[in-house]
Structures are given as structure tokens and as C-alpha cells.
Tab-separated table of C-alpha atoms in Angstrom:
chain	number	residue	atom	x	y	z
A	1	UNK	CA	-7.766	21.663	-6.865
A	2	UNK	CA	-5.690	24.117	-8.266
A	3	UNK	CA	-2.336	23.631	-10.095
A	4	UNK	CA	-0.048	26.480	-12.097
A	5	UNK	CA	-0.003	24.347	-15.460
A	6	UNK	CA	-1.516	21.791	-17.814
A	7	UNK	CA	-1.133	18.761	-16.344
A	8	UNK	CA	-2.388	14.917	-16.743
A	9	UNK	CA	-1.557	11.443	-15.068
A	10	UNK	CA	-0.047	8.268	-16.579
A	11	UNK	CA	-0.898	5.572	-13.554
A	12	UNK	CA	0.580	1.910	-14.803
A	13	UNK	CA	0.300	-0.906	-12.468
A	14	UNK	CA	3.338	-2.821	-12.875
A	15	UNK	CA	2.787	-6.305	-11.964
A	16	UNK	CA	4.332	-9.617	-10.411
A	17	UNK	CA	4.515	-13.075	-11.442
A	18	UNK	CA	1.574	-13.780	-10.104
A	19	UNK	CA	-0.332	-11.053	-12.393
A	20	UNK	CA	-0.894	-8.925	-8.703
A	21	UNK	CA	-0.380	-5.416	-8.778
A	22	UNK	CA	3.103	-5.147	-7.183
A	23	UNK	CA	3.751	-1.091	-7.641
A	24	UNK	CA	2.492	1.596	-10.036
A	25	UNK	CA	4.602	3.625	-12.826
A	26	UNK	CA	3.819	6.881	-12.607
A	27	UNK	CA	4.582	10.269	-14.597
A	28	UNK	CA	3.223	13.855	-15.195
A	29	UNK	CA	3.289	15.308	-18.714
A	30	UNK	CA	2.175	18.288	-20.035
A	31	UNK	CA	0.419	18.494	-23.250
A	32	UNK	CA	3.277	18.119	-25.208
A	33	UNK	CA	3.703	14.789	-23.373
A	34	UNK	CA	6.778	15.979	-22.260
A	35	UNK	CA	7.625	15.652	-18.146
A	36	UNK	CA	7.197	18.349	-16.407
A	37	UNK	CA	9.652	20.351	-14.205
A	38	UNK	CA	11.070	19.962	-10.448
A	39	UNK	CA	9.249	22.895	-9.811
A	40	UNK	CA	5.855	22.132	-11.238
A	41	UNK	CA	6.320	18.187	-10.025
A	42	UNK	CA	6.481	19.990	-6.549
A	43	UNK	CA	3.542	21.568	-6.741
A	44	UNK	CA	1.472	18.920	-7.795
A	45	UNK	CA	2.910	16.441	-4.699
A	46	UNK	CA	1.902	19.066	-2.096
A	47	UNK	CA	-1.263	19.408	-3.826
A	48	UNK	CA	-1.815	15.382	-3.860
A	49	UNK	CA	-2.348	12.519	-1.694
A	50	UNK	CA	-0.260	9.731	-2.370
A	51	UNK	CA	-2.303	7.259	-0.402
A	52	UNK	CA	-5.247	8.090	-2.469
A	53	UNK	CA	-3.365	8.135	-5.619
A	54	UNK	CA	-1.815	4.630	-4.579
A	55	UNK	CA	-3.087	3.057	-1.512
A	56	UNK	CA	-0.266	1.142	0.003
A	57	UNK	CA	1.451	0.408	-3.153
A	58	UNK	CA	4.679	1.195	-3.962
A	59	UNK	CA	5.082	4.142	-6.798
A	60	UNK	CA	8.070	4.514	-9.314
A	61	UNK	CA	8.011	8.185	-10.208
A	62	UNK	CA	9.677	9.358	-13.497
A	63	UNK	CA	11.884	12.239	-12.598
A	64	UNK	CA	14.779	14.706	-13.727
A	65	UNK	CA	17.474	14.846	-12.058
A	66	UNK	CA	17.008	18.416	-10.690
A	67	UNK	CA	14.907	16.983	-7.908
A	68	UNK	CA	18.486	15.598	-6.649
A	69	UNK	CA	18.811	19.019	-5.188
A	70	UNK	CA	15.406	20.015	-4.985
A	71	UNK	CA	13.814	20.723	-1.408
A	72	UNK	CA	10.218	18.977	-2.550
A	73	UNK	CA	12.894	15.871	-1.219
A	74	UNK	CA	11.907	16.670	2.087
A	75	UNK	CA	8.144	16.410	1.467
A	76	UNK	CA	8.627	13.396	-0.657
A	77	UNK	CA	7.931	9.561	1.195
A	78	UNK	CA	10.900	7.922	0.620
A	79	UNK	CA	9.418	4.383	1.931
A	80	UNK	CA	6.810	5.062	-0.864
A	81	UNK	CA	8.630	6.778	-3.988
A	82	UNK	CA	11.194	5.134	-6.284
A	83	UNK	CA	12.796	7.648	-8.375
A	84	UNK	CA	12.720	7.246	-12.001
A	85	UNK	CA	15.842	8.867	-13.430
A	86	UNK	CA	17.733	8.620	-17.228
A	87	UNK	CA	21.538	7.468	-16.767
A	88	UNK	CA	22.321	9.728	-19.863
A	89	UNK	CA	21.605	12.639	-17.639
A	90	UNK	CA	23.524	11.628	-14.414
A	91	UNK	CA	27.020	13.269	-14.464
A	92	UNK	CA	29.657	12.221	-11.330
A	93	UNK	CA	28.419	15.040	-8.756
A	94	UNK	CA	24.857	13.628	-8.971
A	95	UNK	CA	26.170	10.254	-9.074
A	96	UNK	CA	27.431	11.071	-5.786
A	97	UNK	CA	24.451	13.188	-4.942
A	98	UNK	CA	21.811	9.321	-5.374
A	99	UNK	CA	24.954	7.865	-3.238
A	100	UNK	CA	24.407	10.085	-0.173
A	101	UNK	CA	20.214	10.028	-0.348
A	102	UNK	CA	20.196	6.077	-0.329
A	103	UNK	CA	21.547	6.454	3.312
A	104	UNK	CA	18.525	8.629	3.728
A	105	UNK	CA	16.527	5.502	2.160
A	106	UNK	CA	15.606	6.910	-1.082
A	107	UNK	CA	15.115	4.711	-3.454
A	108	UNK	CA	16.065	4.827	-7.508
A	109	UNK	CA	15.343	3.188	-10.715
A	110	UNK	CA	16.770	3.208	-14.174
A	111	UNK	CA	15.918	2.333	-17.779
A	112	UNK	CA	18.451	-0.374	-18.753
A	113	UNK	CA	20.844	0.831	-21.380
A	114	UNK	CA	24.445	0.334	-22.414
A	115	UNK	CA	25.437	3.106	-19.797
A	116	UNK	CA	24.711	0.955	-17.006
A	117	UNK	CA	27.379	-0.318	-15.987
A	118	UNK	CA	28.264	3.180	-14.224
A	119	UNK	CA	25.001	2.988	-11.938
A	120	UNK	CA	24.433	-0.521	-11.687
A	121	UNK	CA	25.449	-0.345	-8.060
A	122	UNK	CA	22.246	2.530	-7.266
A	123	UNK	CA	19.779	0.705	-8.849
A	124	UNK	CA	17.371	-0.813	-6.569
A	125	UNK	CA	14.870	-1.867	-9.653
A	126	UNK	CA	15.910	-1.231	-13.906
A	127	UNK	CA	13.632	-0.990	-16.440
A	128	UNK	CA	14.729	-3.098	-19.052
A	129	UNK	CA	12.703	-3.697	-22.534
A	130	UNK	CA	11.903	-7.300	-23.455
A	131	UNK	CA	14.151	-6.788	-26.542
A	132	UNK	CA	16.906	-5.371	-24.382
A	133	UNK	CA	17.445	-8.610	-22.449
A	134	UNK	CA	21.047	-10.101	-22.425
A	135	UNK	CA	23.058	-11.589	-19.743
A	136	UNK	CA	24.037	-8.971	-17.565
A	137	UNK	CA	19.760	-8.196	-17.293
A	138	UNK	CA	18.947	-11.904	-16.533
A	139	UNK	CA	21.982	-11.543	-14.061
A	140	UNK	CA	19.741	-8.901	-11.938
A	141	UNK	CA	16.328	-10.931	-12.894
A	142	UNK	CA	15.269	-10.184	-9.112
A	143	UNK	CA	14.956	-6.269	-9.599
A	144	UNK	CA	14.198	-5.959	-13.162
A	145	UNK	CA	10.932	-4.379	-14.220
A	146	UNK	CA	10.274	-5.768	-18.053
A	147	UNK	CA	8.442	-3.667	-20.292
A	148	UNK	CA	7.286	-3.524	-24.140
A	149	UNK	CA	5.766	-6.888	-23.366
A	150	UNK	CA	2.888	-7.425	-25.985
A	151	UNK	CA	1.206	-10.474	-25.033
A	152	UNK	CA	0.047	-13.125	-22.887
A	153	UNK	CA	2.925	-16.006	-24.138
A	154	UNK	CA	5.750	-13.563	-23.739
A	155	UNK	CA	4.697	-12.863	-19.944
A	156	UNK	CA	4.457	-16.229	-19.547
A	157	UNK	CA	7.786	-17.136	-20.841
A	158	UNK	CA	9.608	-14.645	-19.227
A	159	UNK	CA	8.114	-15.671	-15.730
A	160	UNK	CA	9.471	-19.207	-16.417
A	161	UNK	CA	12.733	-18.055	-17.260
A	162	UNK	CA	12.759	-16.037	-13.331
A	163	UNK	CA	11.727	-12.448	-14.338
A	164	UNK	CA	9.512	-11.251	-11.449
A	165	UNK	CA	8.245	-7.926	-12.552
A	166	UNK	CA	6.438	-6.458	-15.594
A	167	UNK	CA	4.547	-3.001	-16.597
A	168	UNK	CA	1.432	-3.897	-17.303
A	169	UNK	CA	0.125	-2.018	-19.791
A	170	UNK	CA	0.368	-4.782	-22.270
A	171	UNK	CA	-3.081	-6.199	-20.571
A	172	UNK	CA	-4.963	-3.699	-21.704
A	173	UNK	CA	-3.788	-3.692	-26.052
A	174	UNK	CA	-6.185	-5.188	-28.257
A	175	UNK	CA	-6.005	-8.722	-28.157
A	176	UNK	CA	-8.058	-11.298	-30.367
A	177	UNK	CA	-11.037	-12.951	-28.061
A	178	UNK	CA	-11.652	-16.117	-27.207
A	179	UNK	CA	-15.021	-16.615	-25.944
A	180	UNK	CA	-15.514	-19.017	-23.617
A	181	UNK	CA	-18.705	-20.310	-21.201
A	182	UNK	CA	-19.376	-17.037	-18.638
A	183	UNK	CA	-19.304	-18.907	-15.059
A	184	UNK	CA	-22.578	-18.819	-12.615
A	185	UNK	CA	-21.492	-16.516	-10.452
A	186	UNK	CA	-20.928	-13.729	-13.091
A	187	UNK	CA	-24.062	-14.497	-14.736
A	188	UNK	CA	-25.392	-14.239	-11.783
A	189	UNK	CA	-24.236	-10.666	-11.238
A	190	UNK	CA	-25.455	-9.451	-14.851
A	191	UNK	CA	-28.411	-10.904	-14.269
A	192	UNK	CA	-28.740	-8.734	-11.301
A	193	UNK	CA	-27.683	-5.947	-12.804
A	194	UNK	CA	-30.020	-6.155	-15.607
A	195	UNK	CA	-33.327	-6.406	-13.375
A	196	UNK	CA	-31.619	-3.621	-11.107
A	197	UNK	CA	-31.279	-1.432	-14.755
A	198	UNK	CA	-34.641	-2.087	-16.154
A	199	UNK	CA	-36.932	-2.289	-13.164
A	200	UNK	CA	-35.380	-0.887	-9.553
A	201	UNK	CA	-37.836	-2.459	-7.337
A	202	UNK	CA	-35.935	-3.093	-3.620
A	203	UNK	CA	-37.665	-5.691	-2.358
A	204	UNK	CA	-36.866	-8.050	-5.125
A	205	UNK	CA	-33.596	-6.993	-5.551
A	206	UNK	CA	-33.358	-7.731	-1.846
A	207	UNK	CA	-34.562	-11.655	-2.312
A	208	UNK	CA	-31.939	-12.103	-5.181
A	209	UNK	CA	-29.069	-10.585	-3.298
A	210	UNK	CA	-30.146	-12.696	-0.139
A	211	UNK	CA	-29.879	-15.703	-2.023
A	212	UNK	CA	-26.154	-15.334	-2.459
A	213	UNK	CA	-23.617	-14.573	1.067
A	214	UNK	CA	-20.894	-13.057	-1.183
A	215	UNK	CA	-23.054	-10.791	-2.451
A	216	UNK	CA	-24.844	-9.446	0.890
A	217	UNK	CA	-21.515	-9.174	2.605
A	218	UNK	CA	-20.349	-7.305	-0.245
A	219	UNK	CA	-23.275	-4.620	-0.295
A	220	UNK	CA	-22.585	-4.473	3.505
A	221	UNK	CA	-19.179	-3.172	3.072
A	222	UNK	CA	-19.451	-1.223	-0.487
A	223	UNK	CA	-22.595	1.226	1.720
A	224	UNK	CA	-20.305	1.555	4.786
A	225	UNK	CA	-16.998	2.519	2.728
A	226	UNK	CA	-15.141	5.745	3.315
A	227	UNK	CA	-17.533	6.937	-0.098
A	228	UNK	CA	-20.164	7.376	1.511
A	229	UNK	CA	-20.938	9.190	4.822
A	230	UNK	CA	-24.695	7.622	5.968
A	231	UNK	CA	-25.132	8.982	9.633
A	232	UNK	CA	-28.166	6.034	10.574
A	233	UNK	CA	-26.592	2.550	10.580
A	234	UNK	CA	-27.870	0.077	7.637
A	235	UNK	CA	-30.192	-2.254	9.143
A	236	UNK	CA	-30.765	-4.421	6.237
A	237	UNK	CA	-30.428	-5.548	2.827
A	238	UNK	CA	-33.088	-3.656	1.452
A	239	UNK	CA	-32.375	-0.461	3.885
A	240	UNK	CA	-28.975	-0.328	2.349
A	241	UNK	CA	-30.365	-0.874	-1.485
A	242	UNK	CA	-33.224	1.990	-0.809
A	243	UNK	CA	-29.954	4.252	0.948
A	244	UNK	CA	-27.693	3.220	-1.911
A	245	UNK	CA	-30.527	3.761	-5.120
A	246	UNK	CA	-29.967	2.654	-8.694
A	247	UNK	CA	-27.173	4.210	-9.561
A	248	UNK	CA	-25.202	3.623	-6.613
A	249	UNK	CA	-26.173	0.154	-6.926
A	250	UNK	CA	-25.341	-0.515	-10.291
A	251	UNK	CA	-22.052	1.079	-10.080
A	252	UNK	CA	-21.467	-1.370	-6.673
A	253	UNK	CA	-22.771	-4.281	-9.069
A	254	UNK	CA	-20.003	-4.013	-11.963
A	255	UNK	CA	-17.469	-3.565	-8.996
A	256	UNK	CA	-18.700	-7.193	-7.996
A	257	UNK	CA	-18.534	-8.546	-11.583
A	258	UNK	CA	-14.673	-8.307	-12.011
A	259	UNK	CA	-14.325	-9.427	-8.486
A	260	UNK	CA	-16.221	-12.291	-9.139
A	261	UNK	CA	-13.523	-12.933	-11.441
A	262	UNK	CA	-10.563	-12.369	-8.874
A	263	UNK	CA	-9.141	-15.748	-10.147
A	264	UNK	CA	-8.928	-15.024	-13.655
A	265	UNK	CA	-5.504	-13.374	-14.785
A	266	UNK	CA	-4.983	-9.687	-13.783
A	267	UNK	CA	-8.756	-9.829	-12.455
A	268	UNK	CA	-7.538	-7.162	-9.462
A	269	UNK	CA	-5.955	-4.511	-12.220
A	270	UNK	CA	-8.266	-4.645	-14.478
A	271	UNK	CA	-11.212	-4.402	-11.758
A	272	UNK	CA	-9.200	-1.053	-10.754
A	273	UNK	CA	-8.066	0.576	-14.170
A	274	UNK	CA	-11.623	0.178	-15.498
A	275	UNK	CA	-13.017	1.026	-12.043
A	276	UNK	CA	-11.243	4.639	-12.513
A	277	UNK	CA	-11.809	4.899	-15.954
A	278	UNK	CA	-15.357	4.669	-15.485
A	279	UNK	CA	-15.205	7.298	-12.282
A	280	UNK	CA	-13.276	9.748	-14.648
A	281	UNK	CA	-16.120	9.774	-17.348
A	282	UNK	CA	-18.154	10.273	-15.066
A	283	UNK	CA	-16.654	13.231	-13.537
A	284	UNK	CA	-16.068	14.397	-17.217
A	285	UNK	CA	-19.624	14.117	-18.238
A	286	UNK	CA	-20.986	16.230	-15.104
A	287	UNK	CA	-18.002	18.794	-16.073
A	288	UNK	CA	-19.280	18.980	-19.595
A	289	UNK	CA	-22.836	19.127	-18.592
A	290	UNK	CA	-23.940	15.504	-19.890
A	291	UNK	CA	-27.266	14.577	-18.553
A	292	UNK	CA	-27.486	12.494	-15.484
A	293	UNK	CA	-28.477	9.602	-17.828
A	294	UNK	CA	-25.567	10.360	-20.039
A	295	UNK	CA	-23.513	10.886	-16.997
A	296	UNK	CA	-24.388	7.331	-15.007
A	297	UNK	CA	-23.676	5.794	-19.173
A	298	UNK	CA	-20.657	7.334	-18.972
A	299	UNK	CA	-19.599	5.679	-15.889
A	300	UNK	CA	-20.776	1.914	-17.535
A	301	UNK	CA	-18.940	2.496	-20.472
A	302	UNK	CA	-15.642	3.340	-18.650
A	303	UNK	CA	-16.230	-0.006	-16.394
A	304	UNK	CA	-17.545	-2.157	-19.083
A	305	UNK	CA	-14.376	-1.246	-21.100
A	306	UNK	CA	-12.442	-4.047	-20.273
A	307	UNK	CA	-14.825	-6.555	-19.163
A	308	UNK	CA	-14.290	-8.372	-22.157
A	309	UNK	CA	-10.578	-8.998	-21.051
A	310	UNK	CA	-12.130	-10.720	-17.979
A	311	UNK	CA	-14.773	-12.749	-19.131
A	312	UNK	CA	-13.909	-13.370	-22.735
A	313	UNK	CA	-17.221	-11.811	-24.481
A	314	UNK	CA	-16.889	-9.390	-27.336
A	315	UNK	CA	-18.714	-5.702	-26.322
A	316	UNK	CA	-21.573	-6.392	-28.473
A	317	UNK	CA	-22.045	-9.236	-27.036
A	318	UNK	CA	-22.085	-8.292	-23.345
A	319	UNK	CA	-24.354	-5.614	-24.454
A	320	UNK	CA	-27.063	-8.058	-25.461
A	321	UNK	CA	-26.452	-9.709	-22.123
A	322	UNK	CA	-26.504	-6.638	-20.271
A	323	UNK	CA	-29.181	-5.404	-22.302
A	324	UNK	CA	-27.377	-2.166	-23.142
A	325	UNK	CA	-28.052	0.488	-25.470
A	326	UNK	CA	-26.206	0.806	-28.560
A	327	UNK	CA	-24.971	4.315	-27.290
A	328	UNK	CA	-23.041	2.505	-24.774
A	329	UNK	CA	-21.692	-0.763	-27.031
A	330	UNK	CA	-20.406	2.279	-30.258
A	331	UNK	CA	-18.585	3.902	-27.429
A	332	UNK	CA	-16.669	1.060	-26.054
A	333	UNK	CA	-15.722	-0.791	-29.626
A	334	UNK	CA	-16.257	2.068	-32.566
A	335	UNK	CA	-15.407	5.350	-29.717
A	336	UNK	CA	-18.471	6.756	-31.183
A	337	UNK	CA	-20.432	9.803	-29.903
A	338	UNK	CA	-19.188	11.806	-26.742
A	339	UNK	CA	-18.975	8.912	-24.533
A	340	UNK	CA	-16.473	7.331	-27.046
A	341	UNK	CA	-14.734	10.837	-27.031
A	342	UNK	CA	-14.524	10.541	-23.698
A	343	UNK	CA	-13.390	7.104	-23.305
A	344	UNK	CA	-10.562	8.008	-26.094
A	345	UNK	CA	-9.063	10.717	-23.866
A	346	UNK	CA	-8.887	8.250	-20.950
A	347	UNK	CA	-7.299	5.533	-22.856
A	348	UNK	CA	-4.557	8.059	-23.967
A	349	UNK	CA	-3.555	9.217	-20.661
A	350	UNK	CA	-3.000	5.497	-19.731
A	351	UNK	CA	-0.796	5.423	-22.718
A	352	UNK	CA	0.625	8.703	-22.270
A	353	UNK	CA	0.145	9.950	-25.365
A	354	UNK	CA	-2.515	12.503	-24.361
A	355	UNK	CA	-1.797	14.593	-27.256
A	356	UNK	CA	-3.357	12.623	-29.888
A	357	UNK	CA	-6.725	13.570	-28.007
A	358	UNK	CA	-6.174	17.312	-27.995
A	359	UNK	CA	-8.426	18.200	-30.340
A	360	UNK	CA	-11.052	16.212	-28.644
A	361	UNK	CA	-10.305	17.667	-25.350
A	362	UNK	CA	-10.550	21.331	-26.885
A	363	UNK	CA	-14.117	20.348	-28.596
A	364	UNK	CA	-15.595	18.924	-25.471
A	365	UNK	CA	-14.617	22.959	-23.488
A	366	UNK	CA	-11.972	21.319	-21.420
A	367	UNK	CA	-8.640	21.719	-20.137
A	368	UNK	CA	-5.773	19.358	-19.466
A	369	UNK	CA	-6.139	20.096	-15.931
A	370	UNK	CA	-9.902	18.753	-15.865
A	371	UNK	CA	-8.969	16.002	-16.869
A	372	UNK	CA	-5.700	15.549	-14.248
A	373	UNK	CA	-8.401	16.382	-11.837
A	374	UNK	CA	-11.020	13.922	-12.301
A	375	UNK	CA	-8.351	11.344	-12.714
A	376	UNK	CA	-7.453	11.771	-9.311
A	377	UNK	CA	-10.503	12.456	-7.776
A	378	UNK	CA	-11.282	9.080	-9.223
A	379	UNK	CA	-8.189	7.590	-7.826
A	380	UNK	CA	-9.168	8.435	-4.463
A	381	UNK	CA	-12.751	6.988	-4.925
A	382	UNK	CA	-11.672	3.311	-6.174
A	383	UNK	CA	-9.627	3.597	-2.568
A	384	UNK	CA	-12.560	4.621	-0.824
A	385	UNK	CA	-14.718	1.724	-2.314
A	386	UNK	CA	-11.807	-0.960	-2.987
A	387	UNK	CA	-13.705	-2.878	-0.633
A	388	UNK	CA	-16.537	-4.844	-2.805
């Protein structure tokens, strides 16, 4: 995949009351973490799949207003994209311009400021900070998008006072841990995944995976996803373990762990944020020429990255449950070695602050583009597989 700059992702799910991925924030920087042009934005969209990027979700893109008059418009799905644009730049002609493609169904945000008033009309969704909130926001409650939220009792209070939607990066800040009891069917699942780790014998991986329905239905579906392309049908349990093979199996494994969690808060975006952060170490590590061992650790430290949000154990902890390596526990909490370097650089595209982890990129031999790249090669995986 090809592209004529330096390029990465920032992919935010932006979430309802409900803590359910409602939409995703999305921009393209360059390393500057600047956005990029119309013209470079358009070659990246004909280069990309939205549906793979996406799925069926909604996806506000950050935009400059050039793309007003830009052909990429007719390329660009209009039931799909909201367009992300700054009020500071809109003059009356474009004004105008956002007038005449909403009766062509194009949608538009914009981030709440004390120009509003003069767009307030366009806006199908605002961005408005949680310290930005005053009565004309709480007036348009239905279509605001909060951001800058930092924690779980400010969500929580701005859902009771009728916000619906909120950028959901906050989930993923450091937060203090409260451990609590991990629940059977989770234990269950590490437990698996430990005797699949340390001793990858099929037939008794078979008996423990027939003892639980969820579990068998779930293997059924993760070995006939769009991933993978077996030409004989799966017979059995153990026919699809043997087809699958350890690493497969693992990876299908800590898929199952957050959605045995799918009724803890923001269980679904955290299953898919760490699902593609561990698919774009992965895909880092081969492109760096990491081991396969180093590669398939790679992959478990960008899942078990935020497990600790979902079940409420500290990393080092979860490693001794998990019986993991200290390679792989340093990376996640201390970003130690290269598989904490690599985890770093992932992190800071989700912020998009990618530059802090230029030098990083530069020592590990690769380009902003590799990383854009894996990220949505990754993206289109967790689609493939968002089936466990």
C-alpha cells in the first residue's frame, strides 16, 4: 500500500451513554502532527477501505475546508463521513458552500466555540469540551459529542445530566486500580490460555473447550471468519484447534477474555482498541525482523495492554496468572525493551501525538508510513475476526 507522504492514523471510538461504540473520530497527521492536505487526504481515501477501517460505524473525519470544493467529495460516503471542520476557518462563500452539500446529505461537525452562533444551524453533531459547557451546549445535549473527559465520575455525571455522546479516549488514561475477585468465566479463559501457552496438546485442549458452549461456538466462528481462508470444512473441535495451532489459538483466546467481559463498562472498545494494538505490533515486529517468538509476544503485549481496565488486575499481576514472562509484563507497565518501544509508538498514535515517538520510530528502521500501514491492515483484521 503505497501513499505519496508520511502518514499515521488517530482512530477514537466515541461512545454513547451506554459506554457502546456509537462512531469513531478520525484524523491523518503527518509527523509534525499536523493534518494533512485535501490533496494528500484524497489519496489516502482511494487508497482505503472505509468498511475495514470502520465496519458499519459512523466516522467523523477532521478536515480543512478545501475539501468543500474538492472533487475527492464525489468518492467520499456521505451516509458514512461526518466532516470535521474549524468555524474560525469558514468564511460566508463556504458557509454557503456546507448549505448546498447538506441537500446532497453530507454531513458536518464542529468544535464548540464562541463563533458558533454563525453555524449552529449546519451542525449535525459539536464537539464541545467538558469545561466548555454552558447553556446554549446543554440546549443541543442531543448532538453534542463531549470531550476532555478524564474520568469515570465525570462520564457518569454528565450522562445523568442528558449528554449522550463522549470521545472516548479518556478510558484508556492511567487510572488507579481497584482489584476486585476475577469472575469464573474469565478465569476460566486464562486458565485455558495458560495450558494452551505452556503445553499445546489438542486433545486436551479439546475436553476443556467442550466443557464450556460459549467457548466451542466461539472457536466455530473465530476458524470460519473472513481471516482465514480453510478450503476443507472444520469437522470438530479438535480439527479446528490442530487447523488453527498455538498461535492462532491463543490470539482467538484473549479475543474471548474481553468478551467474556462484554458486561463490564466499555468491554466492546476496549476488546477492539487492544485487539488492533496487539495486530499492529505484530505487524511491526515481522517488519523489523523480531523473531516469531518475539513477534507472537508482541501481539500479547498489545492485547494484554488494557486488560487490566477490564478485569481490575495490575500487569504484574495478570502476568503471574498468565504465567508470562517478564519481557512481556516491563513492556506493558515500564515500556521496556523493543516490545515496550513498540507499544509506545502505538499508544501515541491513539493520542495523536506521534511525534514524541520519532526517535523511536527512526531507531527501530521505520517510517511513518509502516506504521499507517500496519494500523490499517490491523483495522481490517479485528473486522475480519470481530466475531469471537
Amino acid at each position: 500500500m503505497a501513499f505519496s507522504g508520511e502518514f499515521y492514523l488517530t482512530k477514537v471510538p466515541i461512545l454513547d451513554k451506554h459506554k457502546k461504540i456509537f462512531a469513531y473520530f478520525l484524523s491523518i497527521k503527518d509527523y509534525e502532527d499536523k493534518s494533512v492536505s485535501v490533496k494528500e487526504l484524497a489519496d489516502i481515501l482511494v487508497h482505503t477501505d472505509l468498511k475495514k477501517l470502520s465496519g458499519s460505524y459512523p466516522v467523523f473525519l477532521k478536515v480543512e475546508p478545501e475539501i468543500l470544493t474538492h472533487d475527492i467529495l464525489d468518492y467520499i460516503p456521505a451516509d458514512q463521513i461526518i466532516f470535521i471542520l474549524d468555524i474560525s476557518n469558514l468564511n460566508n462563500e463556504l458557509i454557503t458552500i456546507i448549505e448546498e452539500l447538506k441537500k446532497d446529505f453530507f454531513r458536518f461537525s464542529f468544535r464548540y466555540n464562541a463563533s458558533f452562533e454563525k453555524i449552529k444551524n449546519l451542525a449535525d453533531y459539536i464537539f464541545a469540551s467538558i469545561k466548555d459547557i454552558n447553556s446554549q451546549v446543554y440546549m443541543l445535549k442531543d448532538k453534542t459529542i463531549i470531550t476532555d473527559v478524564y474520568s469515570m465520575e465525570e462520564f457518569n455525571n454528565l450522562v445523568n445530566e442528558g449528554f449522550k455522546y463522549f470521545k472516548g479516549d479518556f478510558i484508556f488514561k492511567p487510572a488507579t486500580i481497584v482489584e476486585k475477585k476475577i469472575n469464573p468465566s474469565k478465569l476460566a479463559v486464562m486458565e485455558l490460555f495458560t495450558k494452551v501457552r505452556e503445553n499445546f496438546n489438542p486433545k486436551e485442549i479439546e475436553e476443556l473447550i467442550k466443557r464450556n458452549p460459549d467457548l466451542s461456538i466461539s472457536l466455530l466462528r473465530y476458524v470460519n471468519s473472513a481471516a482465514f481462508s480453510f478450503r476443507s470444512k472444520i469437522t470438530s473441535i479438535r480439527h479446528a484447534i490442530s487447523i488453527l495451532g498455538q498461535r492462532n489459538l491463543l490470539q482467538w483466546l484473549l479475543l474471548f477474555l474481553y468478551r467474556a467481559g462484554e458486561n463490564e463498562p466499555f468491554a466492546e472498545t476496549l476488546l477492539e482498541v487492544s485487539a488492533e494494538r496487539g495486530k499492529t505490533m505484530e505487524i511491526l515486529a515481522q517488519q523489523i525482523n523480531l523473531s516469531d517468538e518475539e513477534t507472537e509476544k508482541a501481539f500479547l503485549v498489545g492485547i494484554l495492554s488494557l486488560v487490566d481496565k477490564l478485569i481490575g488486575v495490575p500487569p504484574e499481576k495478570l502476568g503471574k496468572e498468565l504465567n508470562l514472562d517478564e519481557e512481556i509484563i516491563n513492556a506493558i507497565s515500564k515500556k521496556e525493551g523493543v516490545l515496550g518501544e513498540l507499544l509506545f509508538i502505538v499508544e501515541k498514535t491513539e493520542e495523536g501525538r506521534i511525534g514524541e515517538a520519532s526517535d523511536i520510530i527512526e531507531k527501530l528502521g521505520l517510517q511513518l508510513n509502516d506504521v499507517m500501514s500496519a494500523q490499517l491492515k490491523a483495522f481490517a483484521w479485528f473486522e475480519e475476526v470481530n466475531l469471537v
